[in-house]
């Protein structure tokens, strides 16, 4: 220990962390005395820096006594060391990424587009690998950030998307001591034991924010208890601050390119706030349960768990335990003879209803949050869809919801005048030409059938980019339209993209997906049984007449050389569903 000022005492323990970075824990004390040396030894022993090391210092005999004398200090010190290790590791990877893209910029001067694209692809692959390893090593919120980035297709380079998609939000389970500490602080152990007969100490799952335990209540109900990790919010706050600093730095270093992911980071931070508030999650779950329970079409197709408010708080949530098959386990679903096309239809209808009719959207439809329940004797079919994890929702602005309903109807019918008017009213007048590509894979002028992909000539691509103000696709174009899209549209695009992946995995097709969205868009504009019954047949008639007219009187586009919506959006540098 050293004295650095007459009235200041600082304890420093240094060591080498697993990643090869120096880690420092700095602790200030209020008075001089033997406590200083005791705490220094306690720090070193706790982190393993002294015992059996080159320092030749051992403090095994005093460790337990010191840990008891300073309760909570050991954990606090450990958190500081781990935080600083994560920061050091992050800054090291960040410096590698900056160097990689600065070198790319220098090497790209004077190269043609093909050569530049090849260099960029290599740089993106290398950078994506570095980010993937960083997320895995740091864990926690870094995993969630990586997953968030992977869901923003075409807002970041495709190499990052493909690489980060493998991230799984798994974490080592916390000890029951921590679980009971959170329960005691939020519910009280006495009340907990008065309501709960038994709890499985081995969690069913453990992620970066919480872990879930199966439990049995005194009334016989089987429930799932979701317990937030102890002291999590402190770690989240420090990590988010670090992310903001890195984004600010990269925006300065690449100022000429105009690159910034502030919009994505702001969305991520907002999502985290929602997910950390379990009372809000419980409220979301109840509202979702109410919406589907009052929907005559979907009430028997969609299951939402019941909340037990007596065991629910800011950091704990108790709900019905639902037994089923995760929707991503397609092989198991096939073994159980589940009707996959019917299941895909239920998924599409459920999320279409939330987006176009309810205006209250589950924005985290990852496969792990959707369970399939077999209902062999149900009058409505063989399967039900269970919606889990209600931490991330978006309540759509009513004006946006209505506008989005009109937007979809105009895109499906290829009504150029309505499309222009709706995009203008929604605050994105310059994007009316690109919105159909983002959502339905075709423009308002193409003659390809709904669900087919279209091909554009190089001349057409150039004209479209000129209309949109893009002179040449480059690193700066990634996410270039982010600030022009309404906030609600960002979440809708992200959700629809995740649903597209699910639909594809279940054997669904784009045409059915688009028509399901159109059906609920019509219903959202005419939310009565009579209104929908009178408008939907008329809409279908106009749709089929439009496709027939295109097939008879205009030149057909060969779909065998088509491009997907993802590729199209990469041409113009925007986001896709």
Short mmCIF file of N, CA and C in Angstrom, two decimals, residues 199-205 211-215 223-227:
data_model
loop_
_atom_site.label_atom_id
_atom_site.label_comp_id
_atom_site.label_asym_id
_atom_site.label_seq_id
_atom_site.Cartn_x
_atom_site.Cartn_y
_atom_site.Cartn_z
N UNK A 199 -39.39 -24.67 -4.37
CA UNK A 199 -38.78 -24.05 -5.54
C UNK A 199 -37.60 -24.90 -5.99
N UNK A 200 -37.51 -25.16 -7.28
CA UNK A 200 -36.37 -25.90 -7.81
C UNK A 200 -35.14 -25.01 -7.76
N UNK A 201 -34.10 -25.47 -7.08
CA UNK A 201 -32.91 -24.64 -6.94
C UNK A 201 -32.08 -24.60 -8.22
N UNK A 202 -32.26 -25.58 -9.08
CA UNK A 202 -31.57 -25.55 -10.38
C UNK A 202 -32.45 -24.80 -11.36
N UNK A 203 -32.01 -23.65 -11.86
CA UNK A 203 -32.87 -22.85 -12.74
C UNK A 203 -33.14 -23.54 -14.07
N UNK A 204 -34.32 -23.28 -14.62
CA UNK A 204 -34.66 -23.80 -15.95
C UNK A 204 -33.85 -23.10 -17.03
N UNK A 205 -33.49 -21.86 -16.77
CA UNK A 205 -32.70 -21.10 -17.72
C UNK A 205 -32.08 -19.90 -17.04
N UNK A 211 -32.63 -15.20 -14.11
CA UNK A 211 -32.75 -16.64 -14.24
C UNK A 211 -34.15 -17.06 -13.79
N UNK A 212 -34.61 -18.19 -14.32
CA UNK A 212 -35.98 -18.64 -14.10
C UNK A 212 -35.98 -19.97 -13.36
N UNK A 213 -36.77 -20.02 -12.28
CA UNK A 213 -36.91 -21.23 -11.48
C UNK A 213 -38.36 -21.71 -11.53
N UNK A 214 -38.51 -23.01 -11.62
CA UNK A 214 -39.84 -23.61 -11.51
C UNK A 214 -40.20 -23.74 -10.04
N UNK A 215 -41.45 -23.44 -9.69
CA UNK A 215 -41.87 -23.48 -8.29
C UNK A 215 -43.31 -23.97 -8.19
N UNK A 223 -45.69 -22.66 -11.19
CA UNK A 223 -45.38 -21.35 -11.75
C UNK A 223 -43.91 -21.27 -12.15
N UNK A 224 -43.61 -20.24 -12.90
CA UNK A 224 -42.23 -19.90 -13.26
C UNK A 224 -41.86 -18.61 -12.54
N UNK A 225 -40.78 -18.64 -11.78
CA UNK A 225 -40.29 -17.47 -11.05
C UNK A 225 -39.07 -16.91 -11.76
N UNK A 226 -39.17 -15.68 -12.21
CA UNK A 226 -38.06 -15.02 -12.89
C UNK A 226 -37.43 -14.03 -11.92
N UNK A 227 -36.16 -14.23 -11.61
CA UNK A 227 -35.47 -13.43 -10.60
C UNK A 227 -34.33 -12.67 -11.26
#
